PDB file of C-alpha atoms in Angstrom:
ATOM      1  CA  MET A  87       7.243  -9.304  16.620  1.00 47.00           C
ATOM      2  CA  THR A  88       6.346 -10.478  13.107  1.00 51.00           C
ATOM      3  CA  GLU A  89       5.668  -8.217  10.147  1.00 50.00           C
ATOM      4  CA  PHE A  90       2.026  -9.341  10.078  1.00 50.00           C
ATOM      5  CA  ALA A  91       1.543  -8.544  13.764  1.00 51.00           C
ATOM      6  CA  MET A  92       2.778  -4.982  13.211  1.00 49.00           C
ATOM      7  CA  ARG A  93      -0.152  -3.892  11.062  1.00 51.00           C
ATOM      8  CA  PRO A  94      -2.202  -2.408  13.939  1.00 49.00           C
ATOM      9  CA  THR A  95       0.748  -0.151  14.762  1.00 46.00           C
ATOM     10  CA  PHE A  96       0.968   0.959  11.122  1.00 45.00           C
ATOM     11  CA  LEU A  97      -2.746   1.708  10.953  1.00 44.00           C
ATOM     12  CA  LEU A  98      -2.564   3.689  14.195  1.00 39.00           C
ATOM     13  CA  ALA A  99       0.382   5.679  12.821  1.00 42.00           C
ATOM     14  CA  LEU A 100      -1.587   6.414   9.642  1.00 41.00           C
ATOM     15  CA  MET A 101      -4.599   7.570  11.649  1.00 42.00           C
ATOM     16  CA  LEU A 102      -2.381   9.907  13.699  1.00 37.00           C
ATOM     17  CA  PHE A 103      -0.742  11.170  10.516  1.00 41.00           C
ATOM     18  CA  VAL A 104      -4.137  12.034   9.033  1.00 39.00           C
ATOM     19  CA  SER A 105      -4.971  14.112  12.056  1.00 37.00           C
ATOM     20  CA  SER A 106      -1.951  16.406  11.592  1.00 36.00           C
ATOM     21  CA  PRO A 107      -3.008  19.924  10.533  1.00 34.00           C
ATOM     22  CA  ALA A 108      -0.463  20.208   7.718  1.00 35.00           C
ATOM     23  CA  PHE A 109      -1.520  16.945   6.107  1.00 40.00           C
ATOM     24  CA  ALA A 110      -5.221  17.725   6.488  1.00 39.00           C
ATOM     25  CA  GLN A 111      -4.847  20.718   4.176  1.00 35.00           C
ATOM     26  CA  GLU A 112      -3.974  18.522   1.208  1.00 46.00           C
ATOM     27  CA  ALA A 113      -6.516  17.523  -1.425  1.00 41.00           C
ATOM     28  CA  ALA A 114      -9.127  20.069  -0.386  1.00 53.00           C
ATOM     29  CA  GLY A 115      -9.594  18.648   3.091  1.00 61.00           C
ATOM     30  CA  ARG A 116      -9.128  14.987   2.177  1.00 69.00           C
ATOM     31  CA  ALA A 117      -5.711  13.398   2.098  1.00 80.00           C
ATOM     32  CA  PRO A 118      -5.017  11.419  -1.094  1.00 94.00           C
ATOM     33  CA  ASP A 119      -5.303   7.658  -0.753  1.00 96.00           C
ATOM     34  CA  LEU A 120      -4.341   4.658  -2.894  1.00 97.00           C
ATOM     35  CA  SER A 121      -7.374   5.035  -5.152  1.00 97.00           C
ATOM     36  CA  ASP A 122      -6.303   8.607  -5.952  1.00 97.00           C
ATOM     37  CA  LEU A 123      -2.916   7.339  -7.125  1.00 97.00           C
ATOM     38  CA  LEU A 124      -4.485   4.554  -9.176  1.00 97.00           C
ATOM     39  CA  LYS A 125      -6.704   7.024 -11.026  1.00 97.00           C
ATOM     40  CA  GLN A 126      -3.503   8.243 -12.696  1.00 97.00           C
ATOM     41  CA  PRO A 127      -2.656   6.083 -15.747  1.00 97.00           C
ATOM     42  CA  THR A 128       1.057   5.678 -14.920  1.00 97.00           C
ATOM     43  CA  TYR A 129       0.341   4.445 -11.394  1.00 98.00           C
ATOM     44  CA  PHE A 130      -2.471   2.171 -12.562  1.00 98.00           C
ATOM     45  CA  ALA A 131      -0.221   0.592 -15.209  1.00 98.00           C
ATOM     46  CA  ALA A 132       2.470  -0.062 -12.571  1.00 98.00           C
ATOM     47  CA  TRP A 133      -0.183  -1.579 -10.258  1.00 98.00           C
ATOM     48  CA  GLN A 134      -1.501  -3.809 -13.052  1.00 97.00           C
ATOM     49  CA  GLU A 135       1.998  -4.989 -13.919  1.00 97.00           C
ATOM     50  CA  MET A 136       2.699  -5.753 -10.260  1.00 97.00           C
ATOM     51  CA  ILE A 137      -0.423  -7.822  -9.628  1.00 95.00           C
ATOM     52  CA  SER A 138      -0.428  -9.542 -13.028  1.00 93.00           C
ATOM     53  CA  ALA A 139       2.705 -11.477 -12.050  1.00 90.00           C
ATOM     54  CA  GLU A 140       0.656 -13.214  -9.333  1.00 88.00           C
ATOM     55  CA  THR A 141      -2.832 -14.591  -8.921  1.00 89.00           C
ATOM     56  CA  PRO A 142      -4.185 -12.032  -6.484  1.00 92.00           C
ATOM     57  CA  PRO A 143      -7.027 -12.818  -4.106  1.00 94.00           C
ATOM     58  CA  ASP A 144     -10.516 -11.850  -5.264  1.00 95.00           C
ATOM     59  CA  TRP A 145     -10.592  -8.791  -2.992  1.00 96.00           C
ATOM     60  CA  VAL A 146      -7.484  -7.356  -4.706  1.00 96.00           C
ATOM     61  CA  THR A 147      -9.016  -7.988  -8.133  1.00 96.00           C
ATOM     62  CA  GLU A 148     -12.241  -6.306  -6.992  1.00 96.00           C
ATOM     63  CA  TYR A 149     -10.329  -3.338  -5.591  1.00 97.00           C
ATOM     64  CA  THR A 150      -8.480  -2.979  -8.906  1.00 96.00           C
ATOM     65  CA  ALA A 151     -11.804  -2.862 -10.764  1.00 97.00           C
ATOM     66  CA  THR A 152     -13.647  -0.515  -8.397  1.00 97.00           C
ATOM     67  CA  LEU A 153     -10.925   1.363  -6.450  1.00 97.00           C
ATOM     68  CA  ASN A 154     -13.363   1.151  -3.587  1.00 95.00           C
ATOM     69  CA  GLY A 155     -11.409   0.721  -0.382  1.00 93.00           C
ATOM     70  CA  PRO A 156     -10.589   2.376   2.908  1.00 93.00           C
ATOM     71  CA  PRO A 157      -9.609   6.062   2.648  1.00 93.00           C
ATOM     72  CA  VAL A 158      -6.237   5.617   4.356  1.00 95.00           C
ATOM     73  CA  PRO A 159      -3.890   8.425   3.289  1.00 96.00           C
ATOM     74  CA  ASN A 160      -0.758   7.667   1.307  1.00 97.00           C
ATOM     75  CA  ILE A 161       2.481   8.445   3.061  1.00 95.00           C
ATOM     76  CA  PRO A 162       5.832   9.444   1.586  1.00 95.00           C
ATOM     77  CA  VAL A 163       8.682   6.978   2.056  1.00 96.00           C
ATOM     78  CA  ALA A 164      12.266   7.971   1.299  1.00 95.00           C
ATOM     79  CA  ILE A 165      14.550   5.560  -0.541  1.00 96.00           C
ATOM     80  CA  ASP A 166      17.977   6.830  -1.578  1.00 94.00           C
ATOM     81  CA  GLY A 167      16.823  10.409  -1.074  1.00 95.00           C
ATOM     82  CA  GLN A 168      13.783  10.057  -3.355  1.00 96.00           C
ATOM     83  CA  SER A 169      10.194  10.233  -2.155  1.00 96.00           C
ATOM     84  CA  HIS A 170       8.122   7.156  -2.979  1.00 97.00           C
ATOM     85  CA  MET A 171       4.422   6.895  -2.063  1.00 97.00           C
ATOM     86  CA  LEU A 172       3.044   4.105   0.121  1.00 98.00           C
ATOM     87  CA  GLY A 173      -0.650   3.322  -0.181  1.00 97.00           C
ATOM     88  CA  PHE A 174      -2.851   0.847   1.635  1.00 97.00           C
ATOM     89  CA  THR A 175      -5.937  -1.215   0.960  1.00 97.00           C
ATOM     90  CA  CYS A 176      -7.589  -4.207   2.537  1.00 97.00           C
ATOM     91  CA  LYS A 177     -10.436  -6.671   2.142  1.00 96.00           C
ATOM     92  CA  PRO A 178     -13.766  -5.072   3.079  1.00 93.00           C
ATOM     93  CA  ASN A 179     -15.131  -6.320   6.413  1.00 93.00           C
ATOM     94  CA  GLU A 180     -12.009  -8.481   6.912  1.00 95.00           C
ATOM     95  CA  CYS A 181      -9.339  -5.810   6.955  1.00 94.00           C
ATOM     96  CA  GLY A 182      -7.486  -7.201   9.941  1.00 93.00           C
ATOM     97  CA  ASP A 183      -6.460 -10.370   8.126  1.00 94.00           C
ATOM     98  CA  ASN A 184      -6.214  -9.136   4.512  1.00 97.00           C
ATOM     99  CA  GLN A 185      -3.995  -6.133   3.867  1.00 97.00           C
ATOM    100  CA  LEU A 186      -1.894  -4.767   1.028  1.00 97.00           C
ATOM    101  CA  TYR A 187       0.753  -2.040   1.325  1.00 98.00           C
ATOM    102  CA  ALA A 188       1.799  -0.757  -2.122  1.00 98.00           C
ATOM    103  CA  LEU A 189       4.893   1.366  -2.674  1.00 98.00           C
ATOM    104  CA  PHE A 190       5.276   3.372  -5.893  1.00 98.00           C
ATOM    105  CA  ALA A 191       8.400   4.774  -7.534  1.00 97.00           C
ATOM    106  CA  PRO A 192       8.592   8.597  -7.471  1.00 96.00           C
ATOM    107  CA  ASP A 193       7.260   8.857 -11.035  1.00 96.00           C
ATOM    108  CA  GLY A 194       4.669   6.094 -10.529  1.00 96.00           C
ATOM    109  CA  SER A 195       6.282   3.849 -13.134  1.00 97.00           C
ATOM    110  CA  LYS A 196       6.938   0.902 -10.811  1.00 98.00           C
ATOM    111  CA  ALA A 197       5.037  -0.658  -7.916  1.00 98.00           C
ATOM    112  CA  TRP A 198       5.907  -3.181  -5.236  1.00 98.00           C
ATOM    113  CA  ALA A 199       3.764  -4.478  -2.410  1.00 97.00           C
ATOM    114  CA  LEU A 200       3.655  -6.421   0.775  1.00 97.00           C
ATOM    115  CA  MET A 201       0.421  -8.403   0.975  1.00 97.00           C
ATOM    116  CA  ALA A 202      -0.440  -9.940   4.328  1.00 95.00           C
ATOM    117  CA  THR A 203      -3.296 -12.400   4.614  1.00 95.00           C
ATOM    118  CA  ALA A 204      -4.265 -14.978   7.208  1.00 93.00           C
ATOM    119  CA  GLU A 205      -4.332 -17.589   4.447  1.00 91.00           C
ATOM    120  CA  THR A 206      -0.953 -16.964   2.779  1.00 91.00           C
ATOM    121  CA  GLY A 207       0.999 -14.957   5.352  1.00 94.00           C
ATOM    122  CA  ILE A 208       3.401 -12.384   3.897  1.00 95.00           C
ATOM    123  CA  VAL A 209       3.706 -12.257   0.100  1.00 95.00           C
ATOM    124  CA  TRP A 210       5.861  -9.744  -1.784  1.00 97.00           C
ATOM    125  CA  LEU A 211       4.533  -8.490  -5.134  1.00 97.00           C
ATOM    126  CA  GLY A 212       6.445  -6.775  -7.912  1.00 96.00           C
ATOM    127  CA  TYR A 213       9.798  -8.372  -7.039  1.00 96.00           C
ATOM    128  CA  PRO A 214      11.022  -5.696  -4.594  1.00 97.00           C
ATOM    129  CA  ASP A 215      14.735  -5.521  -3.903  1.00 97.00           C
ATOM    130  CA  ASP A 216      16.155  -5.339  -0.381  1.00 97.00           C
ATOM    131  CA  ARG A 217      15.934  -1.507  -0.281  1.00 96.00           C
ATOM    132  CA  VAL A 218      12.225  -1.539  -1.108  1.00 97.00           C
ATOM    133  CA  ARG A 219      11.479  -4.327   1.363  1.00 97.00           C
ATOM    134  CA  ALA A 220      13.398  -2.486   4.079  1.00 96.00           C
ATOM    135  CA  ALA A 221      11.505   0.742   3.333  1.00 96.00           C
ATOM    136  CA  ILE A 222       8.089  -0.926   3.565  1.00 97.00           C
ATOM    137  CA  ASN A 223       9.076  -2.893   6.675  1.00 95.00           C
ATOM    138  CA  GLY A 224      10.497   0.260   8.231  1.00 94.00           C
ATOM    139  CA  VAL A 225       7.147   2.047   7.926  1.00 94.00           C
ATOM    140  CA  LEU A 226       5.276  -0.938   9.333  1.00 92.00           C
ATOM    141  CA  LYS A 227       7.587  -1.110  12.341  1.00 90.00           C
ATOM    142  CA  LYS A 228       7.027   2.529  13.310  1.00 78.00           C
TER     143      LYS A 228
END
């Protein structure tokens, strides 16, 4: 199964994760999503640095300007014993074929992403090393 074909499984896992009672208590009844991370200057700077190395699709540029996207909760991802945060966004009304999974360093100072679109296939942003790629792929395969 390809990485791109695994996205429905990832979205289902995120939806199940949101429904857990412990997670539902966070953020006053609403689990934090990618836009919540990007409202913090350190995370936003890392995001900007990541996407500025590429020419992102218009929907990514629009998301960066508005932070208006699906309220999919961030999930913690462990790399070398440290908790990184994985966030998700997609193109409005065309989410199935235009997705972006962004992973942030524990302090928010660095961001990497897997962007999957019908047009370009899989594109890695932020120059992730093998550990980061494996961590993102590992979440998508669950």
